[in-house]
Tab-separated table of C-alpha atoms in Angstrom:
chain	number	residue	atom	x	y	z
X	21	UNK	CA	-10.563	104.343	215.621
X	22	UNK	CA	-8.587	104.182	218.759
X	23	UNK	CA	-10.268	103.386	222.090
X	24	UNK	CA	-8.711	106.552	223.754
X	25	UNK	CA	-10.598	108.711	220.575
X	26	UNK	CA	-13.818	106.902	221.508
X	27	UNK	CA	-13.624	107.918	224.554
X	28	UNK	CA	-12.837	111.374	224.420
X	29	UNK	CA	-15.825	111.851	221.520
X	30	UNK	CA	-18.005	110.255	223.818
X	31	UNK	CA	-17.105	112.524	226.514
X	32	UNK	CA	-17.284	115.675	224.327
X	33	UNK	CA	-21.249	114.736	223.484
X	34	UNK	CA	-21.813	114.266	227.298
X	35	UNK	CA	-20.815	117.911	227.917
X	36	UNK	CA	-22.652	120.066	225.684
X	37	UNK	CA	-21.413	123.434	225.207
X	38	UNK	CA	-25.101	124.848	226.698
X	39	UNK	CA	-24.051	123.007	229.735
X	40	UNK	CA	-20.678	124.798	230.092
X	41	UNK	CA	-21.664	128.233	229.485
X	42	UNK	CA	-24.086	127.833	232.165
X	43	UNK	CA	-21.930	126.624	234.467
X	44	UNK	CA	-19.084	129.734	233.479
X	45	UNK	CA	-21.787	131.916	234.088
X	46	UNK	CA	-23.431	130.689	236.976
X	47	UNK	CA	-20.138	130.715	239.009
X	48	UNK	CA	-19.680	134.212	237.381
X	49	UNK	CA	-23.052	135.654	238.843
X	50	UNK	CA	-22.597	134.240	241.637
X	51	UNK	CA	-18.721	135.138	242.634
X	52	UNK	CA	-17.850	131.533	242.942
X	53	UNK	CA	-14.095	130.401	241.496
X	54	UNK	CA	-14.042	127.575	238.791
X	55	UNK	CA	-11.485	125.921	240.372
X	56	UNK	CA	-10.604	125.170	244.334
X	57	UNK	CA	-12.014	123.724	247.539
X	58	UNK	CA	-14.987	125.521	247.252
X	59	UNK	CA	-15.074	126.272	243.677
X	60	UNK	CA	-17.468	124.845	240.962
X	61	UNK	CA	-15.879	122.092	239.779
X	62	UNK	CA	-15.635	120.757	243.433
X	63	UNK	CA	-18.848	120.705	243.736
X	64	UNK	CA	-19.464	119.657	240.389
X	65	UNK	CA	-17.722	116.842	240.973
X	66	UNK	CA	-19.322	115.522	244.143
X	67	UNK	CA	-22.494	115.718	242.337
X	68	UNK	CA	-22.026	113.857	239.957
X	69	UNK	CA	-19.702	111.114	242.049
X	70	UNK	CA	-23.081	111.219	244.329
X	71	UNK	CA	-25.590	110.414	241.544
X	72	UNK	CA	-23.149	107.517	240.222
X	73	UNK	CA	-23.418	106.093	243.551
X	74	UNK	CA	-26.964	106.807	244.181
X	75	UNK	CA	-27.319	104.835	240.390
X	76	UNK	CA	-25.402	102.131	241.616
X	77	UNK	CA	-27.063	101.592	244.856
X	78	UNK	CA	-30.338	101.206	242.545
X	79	UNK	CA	-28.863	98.779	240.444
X	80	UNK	CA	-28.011	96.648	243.705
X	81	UNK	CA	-31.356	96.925	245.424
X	82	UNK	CA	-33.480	96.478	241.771
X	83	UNK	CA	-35.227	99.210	242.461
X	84	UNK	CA	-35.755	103.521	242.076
X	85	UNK	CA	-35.405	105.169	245.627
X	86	UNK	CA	-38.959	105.720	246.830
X	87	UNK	CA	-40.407	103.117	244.837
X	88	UNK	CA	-43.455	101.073	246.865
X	89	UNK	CA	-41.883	98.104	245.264
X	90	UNK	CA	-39.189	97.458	247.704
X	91	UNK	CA	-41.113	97.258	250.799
X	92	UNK	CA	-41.097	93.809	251.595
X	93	UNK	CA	-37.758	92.769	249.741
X	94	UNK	CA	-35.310	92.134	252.858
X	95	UNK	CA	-33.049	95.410	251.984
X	96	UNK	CA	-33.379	98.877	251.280
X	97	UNK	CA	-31.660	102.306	251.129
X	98	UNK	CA	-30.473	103.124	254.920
X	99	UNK	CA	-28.722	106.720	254.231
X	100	UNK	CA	-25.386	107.800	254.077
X	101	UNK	CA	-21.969	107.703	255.418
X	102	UNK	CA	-19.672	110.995	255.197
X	103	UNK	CA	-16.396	110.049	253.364
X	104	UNK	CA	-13.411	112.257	251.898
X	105	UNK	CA	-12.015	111.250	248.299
X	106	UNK	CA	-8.794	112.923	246.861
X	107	UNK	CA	-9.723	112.773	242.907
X	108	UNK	CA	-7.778	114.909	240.316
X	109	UNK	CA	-9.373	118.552	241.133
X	110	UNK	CA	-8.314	117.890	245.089
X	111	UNK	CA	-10.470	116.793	248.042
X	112	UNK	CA	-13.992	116.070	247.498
X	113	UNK	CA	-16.694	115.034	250.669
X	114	UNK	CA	-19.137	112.620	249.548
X	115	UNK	CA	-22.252	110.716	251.037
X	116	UNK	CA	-21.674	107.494	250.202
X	117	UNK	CA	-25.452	105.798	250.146
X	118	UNK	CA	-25.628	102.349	252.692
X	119	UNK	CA	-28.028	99.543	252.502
X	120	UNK	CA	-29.337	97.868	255.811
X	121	UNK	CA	-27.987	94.461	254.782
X	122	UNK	CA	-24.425	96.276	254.441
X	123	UNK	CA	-24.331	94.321	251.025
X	124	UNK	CA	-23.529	97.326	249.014
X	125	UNK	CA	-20.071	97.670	247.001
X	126	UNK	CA	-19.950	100.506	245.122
X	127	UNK	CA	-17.524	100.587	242.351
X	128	UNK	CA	-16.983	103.962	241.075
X	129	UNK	CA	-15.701	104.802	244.996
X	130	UNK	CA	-14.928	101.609	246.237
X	131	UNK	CA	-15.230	100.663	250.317
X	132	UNK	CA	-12.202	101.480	251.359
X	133	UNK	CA	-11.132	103.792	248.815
X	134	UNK	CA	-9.473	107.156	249.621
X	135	UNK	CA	-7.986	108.135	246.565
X	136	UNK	CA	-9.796	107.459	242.789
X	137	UNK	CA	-7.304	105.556	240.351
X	138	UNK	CA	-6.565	108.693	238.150
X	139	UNK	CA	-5.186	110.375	241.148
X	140	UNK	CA	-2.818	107.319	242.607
X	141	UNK	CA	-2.252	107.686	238.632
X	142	UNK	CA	-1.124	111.213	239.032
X	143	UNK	CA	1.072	109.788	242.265
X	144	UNK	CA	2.805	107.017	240.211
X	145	UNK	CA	3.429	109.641	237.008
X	146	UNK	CA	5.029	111.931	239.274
X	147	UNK	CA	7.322	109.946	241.026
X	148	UNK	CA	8.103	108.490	237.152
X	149	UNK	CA	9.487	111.703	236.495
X	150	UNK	CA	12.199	111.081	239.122
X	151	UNK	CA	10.751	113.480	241.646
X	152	UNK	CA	11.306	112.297	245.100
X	153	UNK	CA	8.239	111.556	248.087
X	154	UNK	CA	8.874	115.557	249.445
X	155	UNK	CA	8.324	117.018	245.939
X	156	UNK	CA	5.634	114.611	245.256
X	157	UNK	CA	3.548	116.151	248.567
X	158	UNK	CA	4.577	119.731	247.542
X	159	UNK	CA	3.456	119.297	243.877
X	160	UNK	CA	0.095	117.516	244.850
X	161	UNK	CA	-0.524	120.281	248.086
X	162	UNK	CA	-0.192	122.825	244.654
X	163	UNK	CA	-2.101	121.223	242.241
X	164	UNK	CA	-5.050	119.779	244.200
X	165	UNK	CA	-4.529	122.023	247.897
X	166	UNK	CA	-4.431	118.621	249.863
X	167	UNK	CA	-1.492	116.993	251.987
X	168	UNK	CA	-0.613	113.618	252.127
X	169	UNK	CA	1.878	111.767	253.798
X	170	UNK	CA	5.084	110.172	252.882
X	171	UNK	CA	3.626	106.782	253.739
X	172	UNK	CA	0.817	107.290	251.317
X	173	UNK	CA	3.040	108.279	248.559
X	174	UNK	CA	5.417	105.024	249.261
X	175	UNK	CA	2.420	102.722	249.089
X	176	UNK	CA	0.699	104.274	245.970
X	177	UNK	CA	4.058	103.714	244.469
X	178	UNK	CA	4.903	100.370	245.885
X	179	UNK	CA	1.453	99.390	244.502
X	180	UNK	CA	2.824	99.298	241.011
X	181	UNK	CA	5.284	96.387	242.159
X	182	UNK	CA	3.197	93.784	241.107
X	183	UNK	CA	2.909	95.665	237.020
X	184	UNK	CA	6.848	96.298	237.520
X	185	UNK	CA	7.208	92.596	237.767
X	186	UNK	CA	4.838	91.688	234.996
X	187	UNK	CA	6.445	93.786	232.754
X	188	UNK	CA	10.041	92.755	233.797
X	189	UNK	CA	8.380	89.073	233.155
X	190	UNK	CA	6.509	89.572	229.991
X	191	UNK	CA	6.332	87.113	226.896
X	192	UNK	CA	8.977	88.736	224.358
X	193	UNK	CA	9.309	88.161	220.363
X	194	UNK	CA	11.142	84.484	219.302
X	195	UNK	CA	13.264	86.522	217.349
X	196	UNK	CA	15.634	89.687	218.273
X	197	UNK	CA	17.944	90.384	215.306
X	198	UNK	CA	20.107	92.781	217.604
X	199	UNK	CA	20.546	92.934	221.331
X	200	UNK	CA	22.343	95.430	223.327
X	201	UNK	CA	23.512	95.275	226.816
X	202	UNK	CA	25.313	98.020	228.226
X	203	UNK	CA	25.304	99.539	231.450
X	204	UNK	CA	24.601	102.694	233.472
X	205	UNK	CA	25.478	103.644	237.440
X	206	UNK	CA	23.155	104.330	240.171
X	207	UNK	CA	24.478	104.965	243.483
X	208	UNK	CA	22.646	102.475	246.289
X	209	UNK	CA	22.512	102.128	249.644
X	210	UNK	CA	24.043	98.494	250.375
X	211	UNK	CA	25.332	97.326	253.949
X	212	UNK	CA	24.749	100.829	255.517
X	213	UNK	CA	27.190	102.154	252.600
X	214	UNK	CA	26.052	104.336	249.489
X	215	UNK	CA	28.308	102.755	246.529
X	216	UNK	CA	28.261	102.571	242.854
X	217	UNK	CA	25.938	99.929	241.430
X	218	UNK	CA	25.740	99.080	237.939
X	219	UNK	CA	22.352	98.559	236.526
X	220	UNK	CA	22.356	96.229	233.498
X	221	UNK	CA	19.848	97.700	230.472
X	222	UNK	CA	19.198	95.093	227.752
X	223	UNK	CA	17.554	96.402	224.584
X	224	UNK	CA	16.169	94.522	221.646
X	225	UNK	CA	15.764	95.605	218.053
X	226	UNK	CA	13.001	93.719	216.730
X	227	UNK	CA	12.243	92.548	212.450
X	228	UNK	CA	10.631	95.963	212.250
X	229	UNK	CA	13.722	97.798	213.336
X	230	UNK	CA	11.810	98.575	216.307
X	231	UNK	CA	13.807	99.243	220.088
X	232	UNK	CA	12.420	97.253	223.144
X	233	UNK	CA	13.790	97.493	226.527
X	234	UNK	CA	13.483	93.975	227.577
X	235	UNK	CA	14.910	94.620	231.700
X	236	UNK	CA	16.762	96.082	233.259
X	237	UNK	CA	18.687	93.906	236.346
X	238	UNK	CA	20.848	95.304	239.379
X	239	UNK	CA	24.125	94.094	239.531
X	240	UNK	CA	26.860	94.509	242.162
X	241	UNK	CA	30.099	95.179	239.668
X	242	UNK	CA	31.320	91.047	240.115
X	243	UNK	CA	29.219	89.389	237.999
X	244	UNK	CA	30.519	86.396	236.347
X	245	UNK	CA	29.400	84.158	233.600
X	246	UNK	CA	27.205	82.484	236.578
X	247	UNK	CA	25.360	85.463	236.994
X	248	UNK	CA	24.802	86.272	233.340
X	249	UNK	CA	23.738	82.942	232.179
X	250	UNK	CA	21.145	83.105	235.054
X	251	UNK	CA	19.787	86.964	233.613
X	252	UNK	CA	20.247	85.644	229.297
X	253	UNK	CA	18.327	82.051	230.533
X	254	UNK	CA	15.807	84.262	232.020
X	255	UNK	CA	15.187	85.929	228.729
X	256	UNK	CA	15.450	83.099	226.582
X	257	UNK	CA	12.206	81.383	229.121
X	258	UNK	CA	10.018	84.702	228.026
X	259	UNK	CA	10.356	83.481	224.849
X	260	UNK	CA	13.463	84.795	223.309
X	261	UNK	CA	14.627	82.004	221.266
X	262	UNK	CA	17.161	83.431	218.797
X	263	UNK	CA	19.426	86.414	218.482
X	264	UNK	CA	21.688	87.471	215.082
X	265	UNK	CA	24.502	89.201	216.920
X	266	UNK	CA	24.879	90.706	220.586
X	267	UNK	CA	26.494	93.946	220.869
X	268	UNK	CA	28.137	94.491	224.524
X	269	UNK	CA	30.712	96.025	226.696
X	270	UNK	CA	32.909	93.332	227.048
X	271	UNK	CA	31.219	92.312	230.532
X	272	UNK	CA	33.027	89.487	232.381
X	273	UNK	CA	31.840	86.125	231.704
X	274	UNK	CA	29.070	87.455	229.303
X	275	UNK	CA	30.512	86.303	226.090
X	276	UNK	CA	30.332	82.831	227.110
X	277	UNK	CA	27.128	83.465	228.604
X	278	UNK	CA	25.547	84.211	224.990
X	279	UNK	CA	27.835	81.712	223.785
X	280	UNK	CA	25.855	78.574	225.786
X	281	UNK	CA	22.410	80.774	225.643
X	282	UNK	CA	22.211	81.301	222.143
X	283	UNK	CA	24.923	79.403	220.622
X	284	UNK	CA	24.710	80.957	216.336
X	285	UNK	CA	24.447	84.316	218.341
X	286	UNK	CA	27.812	86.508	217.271
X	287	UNK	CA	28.997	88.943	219.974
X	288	UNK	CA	30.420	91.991	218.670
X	289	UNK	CA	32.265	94.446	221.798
X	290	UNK	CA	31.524	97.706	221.682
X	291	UNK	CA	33.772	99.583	219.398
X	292	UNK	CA	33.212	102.929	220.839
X	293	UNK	CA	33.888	101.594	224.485
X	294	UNK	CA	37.438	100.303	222.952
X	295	UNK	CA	38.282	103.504	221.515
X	296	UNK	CA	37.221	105.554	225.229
X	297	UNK	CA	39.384	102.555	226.415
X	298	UNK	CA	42.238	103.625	224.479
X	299	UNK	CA	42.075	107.340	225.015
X	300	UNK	CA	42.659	107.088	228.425
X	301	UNK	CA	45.844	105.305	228.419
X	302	UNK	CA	47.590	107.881	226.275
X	303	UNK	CA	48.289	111.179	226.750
X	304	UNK	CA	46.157	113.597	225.372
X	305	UNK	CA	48.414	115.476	222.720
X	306	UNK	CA	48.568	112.312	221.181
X	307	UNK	CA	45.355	111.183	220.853
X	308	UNK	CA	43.970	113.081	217.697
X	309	UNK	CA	47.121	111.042	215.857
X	310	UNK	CA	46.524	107.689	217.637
X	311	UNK	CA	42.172	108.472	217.097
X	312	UNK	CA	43.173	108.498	213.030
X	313	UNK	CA	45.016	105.059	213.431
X	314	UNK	CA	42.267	103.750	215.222
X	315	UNK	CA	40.140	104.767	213.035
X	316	UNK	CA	41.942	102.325	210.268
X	317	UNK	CA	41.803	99.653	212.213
X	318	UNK	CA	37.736	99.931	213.358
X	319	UNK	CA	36.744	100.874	209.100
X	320	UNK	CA	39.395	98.328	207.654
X	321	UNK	CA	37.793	96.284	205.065
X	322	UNK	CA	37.936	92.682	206.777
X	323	UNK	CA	39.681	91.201	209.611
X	324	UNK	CA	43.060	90.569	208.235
X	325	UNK	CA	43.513	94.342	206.944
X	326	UNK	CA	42.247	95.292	210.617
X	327	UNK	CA	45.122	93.251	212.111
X	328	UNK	CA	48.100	95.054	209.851
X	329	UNK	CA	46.777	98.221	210.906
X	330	UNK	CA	46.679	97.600	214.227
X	331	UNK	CA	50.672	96.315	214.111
X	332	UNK	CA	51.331	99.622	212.496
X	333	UNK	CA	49.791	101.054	215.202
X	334	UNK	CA	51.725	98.848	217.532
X	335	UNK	CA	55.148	99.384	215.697
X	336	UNK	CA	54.615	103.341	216.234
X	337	UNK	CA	52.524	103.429	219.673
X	338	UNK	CA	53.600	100.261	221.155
X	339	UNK	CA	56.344	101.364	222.973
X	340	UNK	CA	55.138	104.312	224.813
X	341	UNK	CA	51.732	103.413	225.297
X	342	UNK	CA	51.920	99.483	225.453
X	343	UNK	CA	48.442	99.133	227.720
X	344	UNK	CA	46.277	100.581	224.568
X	345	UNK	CA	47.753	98.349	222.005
X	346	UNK	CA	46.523	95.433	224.837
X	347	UNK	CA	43.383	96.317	225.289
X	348	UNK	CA	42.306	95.711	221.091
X	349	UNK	CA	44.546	92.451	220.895
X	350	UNK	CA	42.868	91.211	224.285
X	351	UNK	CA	39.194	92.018	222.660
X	352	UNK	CA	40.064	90.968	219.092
X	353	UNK	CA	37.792	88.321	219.219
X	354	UNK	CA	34.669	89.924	220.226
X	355	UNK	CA	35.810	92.832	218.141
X	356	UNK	CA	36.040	91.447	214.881
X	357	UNK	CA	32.850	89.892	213.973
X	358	UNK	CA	31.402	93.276	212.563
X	359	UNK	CA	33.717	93.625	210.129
X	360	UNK	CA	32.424	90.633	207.429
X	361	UNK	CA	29.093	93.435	207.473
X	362	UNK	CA	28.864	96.109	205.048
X	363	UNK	CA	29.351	98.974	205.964
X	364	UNK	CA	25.238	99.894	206.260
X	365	UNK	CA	24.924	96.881	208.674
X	366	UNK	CA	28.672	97.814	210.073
X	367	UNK	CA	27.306	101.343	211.156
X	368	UNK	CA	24.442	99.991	213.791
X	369	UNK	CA	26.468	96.743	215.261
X	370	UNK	CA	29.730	98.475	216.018
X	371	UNK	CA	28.175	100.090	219.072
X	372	UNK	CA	26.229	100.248	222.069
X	373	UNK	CA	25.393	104.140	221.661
X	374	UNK	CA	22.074	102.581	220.781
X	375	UNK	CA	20.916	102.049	224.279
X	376	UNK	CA	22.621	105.742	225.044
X	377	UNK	CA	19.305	107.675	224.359
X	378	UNK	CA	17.646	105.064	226.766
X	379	UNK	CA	20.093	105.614	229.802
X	380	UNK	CA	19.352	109.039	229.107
X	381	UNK	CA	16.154	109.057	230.157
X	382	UNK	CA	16.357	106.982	232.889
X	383	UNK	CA	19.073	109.510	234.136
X	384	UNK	CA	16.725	111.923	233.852
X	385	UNK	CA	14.449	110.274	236.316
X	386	UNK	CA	17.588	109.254	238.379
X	387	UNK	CA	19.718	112.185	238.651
X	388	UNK	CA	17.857	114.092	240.983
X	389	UNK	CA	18.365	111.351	243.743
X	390	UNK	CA	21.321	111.466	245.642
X	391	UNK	CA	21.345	107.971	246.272
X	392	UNK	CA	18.846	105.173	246.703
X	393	UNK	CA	17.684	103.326	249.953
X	394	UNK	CA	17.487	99.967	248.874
X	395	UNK	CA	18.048	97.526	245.721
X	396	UNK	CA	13.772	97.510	245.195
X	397	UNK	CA	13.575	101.562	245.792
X	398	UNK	CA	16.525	101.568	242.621
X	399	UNK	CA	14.811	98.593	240.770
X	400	UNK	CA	11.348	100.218	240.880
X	401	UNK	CA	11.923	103.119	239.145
X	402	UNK	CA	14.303	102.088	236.608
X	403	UNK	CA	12.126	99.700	235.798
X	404	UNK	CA	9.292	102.044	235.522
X	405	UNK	CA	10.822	104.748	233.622
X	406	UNK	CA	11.969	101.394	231.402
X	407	UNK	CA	8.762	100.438	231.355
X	408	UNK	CA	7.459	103.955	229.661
X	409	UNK	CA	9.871	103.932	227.326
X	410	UNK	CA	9.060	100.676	226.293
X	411	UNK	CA	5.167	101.822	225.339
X	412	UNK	CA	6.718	104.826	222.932
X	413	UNK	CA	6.779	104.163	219.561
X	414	UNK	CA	10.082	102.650	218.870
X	415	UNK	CA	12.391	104.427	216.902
X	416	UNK	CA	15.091	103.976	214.009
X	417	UNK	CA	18.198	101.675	215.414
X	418	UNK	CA	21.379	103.415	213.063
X	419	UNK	CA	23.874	104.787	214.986
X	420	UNK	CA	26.296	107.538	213.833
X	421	UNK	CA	30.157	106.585	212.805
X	422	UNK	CA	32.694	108.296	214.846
X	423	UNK	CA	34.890	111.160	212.881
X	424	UNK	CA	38.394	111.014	212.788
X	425	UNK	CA	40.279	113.124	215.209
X	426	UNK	CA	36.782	113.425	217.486
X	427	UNK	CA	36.681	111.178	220.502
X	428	UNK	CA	33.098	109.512	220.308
């Protein structure tokens, strides 16, 4: 049985049914809202926050409050301090029991402590979602009636840094028979100047068939093979030993990259990108016609039937649209090795639409933001939004071939 199930039994037996029927009709009887500043669970709350403390203080001291035993032991109970708390129902005051030796650190409010975990929780979720530090403040002043400020939001959220980077640094599987790297655009404030940066999304497919977002890095469009040997040696130190065949965008420098990182690791280019490629350097009442000799070219048989069909393209295109013919001969290398696969294996290598569903939910998080103030503001949530995807259940790794005549 899961620990979460545990958990939530255990929690079920502690509140009896009794116990919540006279609570509903206590606050009934005596006009009192459930919910609220003032309402029941408010006070229910600080109750029961207040005998957890009181507990604790007894635990520290050895002994029950009142108890003759303590004279004489060098410490006892010295009242209480007033403190505020924001938990998950809003703001509760407490009275935090003190000890005259001031030796007394409570854990279930810790010194110090304004907020409980579950509501920096609620902070962190919320700002997962991709809503910015304004809506953050209204949503919370709805939910739990309480303002904070936009500092507190910034360091609740800056205080999952230190996860971020564990997670961007964690041990990964030896083996990865797939990996995808593809790209999506956030726009980042760099030099005093919003601009288009491109953040780099590498995703793993694991024995099981299983999809793992392994990082996600911030580039600033002119990487080279420098910079990608330094992301690909970074993976291969967490562990990352081997990989079958990488499927990527044709990325400057990467190829060789993979090539001196993993060197039995095939790199296929992204069909799909060649084909978008294509389309736009032709017009467009040709490119249903030119999609269907594509399409012979990308579902030939081997690598020698490919290359006659794309010279028959050539021999008919060639001439008026000389640029797309360029683009396949230029990325025949990379573009090739899928086609010794059958066509099962063809159908989930040919691409990079695999990491499509994940850039779709870190636009999600994303889009609302006009732009981003700095590389760690960008960083940190793509990374976290990453990061939840990651925990999901992985899911199955085929990918769709495109139709003829429909521009994938």
């Amino acid at each position: 049985m899961a620990v979460k199930d545990v958990t939530e039994r255990a929690a079920a037996a502690a509140v009896s049914d009794e116990l919540v029927d006279a609570v509903v009709a206590d606050a009934a009887e005596g006009g009192v809202d459930l919910l609220g500043p003032d309402g029941v669970l408010t006070e229910l709350t600080k109750r029961v926050l207040e005998r957890a403390l009181a507990e604790e203080m007894t635990d520290h001291l050895g002994y029950e409050h009142g108890d003759p035993i303590g004279h004489g032991t060098g410490n006892n109970r010295n009242g209480t301090t007033p403190k505020q708390v924001l938990t998950e129902i809003g703001a509760v005051d407490l009275d935090v029991p003190r000890d005259r030796n001031s030796s007394f650190e409570p854990k279930i409010v810790p010194k110090g402590a304004r907020r409980l975990e579950r509501f920096n929780a609620n902070i962190v979720a919320l700002y997962a979602r991709g809503l910015s530090t304004r809506d953050i403040r209204s949503e919370l002043k709805r939910m739990y009636g309480v303002e904070v400020s936009p500092a507190l939001v910034s360091k609740v959220t800056d205080g999952i840094l230190e996860e971020l980077t564990e997670w961007q640094n964690r041990p990964l599987d030896s083996v990865y028979p797939l990996l995808y790297i593809d790209a999506m655009v956030v726009k980042v404030r760099t030099d005093g100047t919003v601009i288009n940066r491109p953040a780099y999304v590498v995703v793993g497919v694991d024995v099981d068939g299983r999809k793992h977002v392994l990082g996600v890095w911030l580039g600033d469009g002119g990487e080279g093979a420098k910079y990608w040997l330094a992301v690909l040696t970074e993976i291969r130190n967490r562990g990352l030993e081997d990989v079958l065949i990488v499927c990527c965008d044709g990325l400057r420098g990467l190829p060789d990259a993979i090539e001196a990182t993993w060197p039995q690791a095939l790199v296929q280019t992204c069909v799909i990108h060649l084909i978008r490629a294509s389309m736009r350097l032709c017009s467009w009442k040709d490119r249903r016609t030119i999609v269907k000799g594509l399409r012979a070219v990308y579902t030939a048989t081997n690598a020698e039937t490919a290359a006659k069909e794309l010279d028959e393209l050539d021999d008919q295109w060639g001439n008026r649209y000389p640029g797309m013919i360029r683009v396949w001969r230029q990325a025949w290398e990379e573009f090739t090795p899928f086609l010794r696969f059958p066509p099962e294996l063809r159908r989930v290598v040919y691409t990079t639409n695999l990491v499509e569903s994940v850039h779709y939910q870190l636009r999600k998080v994303t889009k609302t933001r006009g732009h981003f103030p700095t590389d760690q503001s960008a960083l940190k949530l793509l990374r976290l939004a990453a990061r939840n995807i990651t925990n999901k259940t992985g899911e199955e790794t085929s990918a769709p071939a495109p139709t003829a005549g429909q521009e994938p």
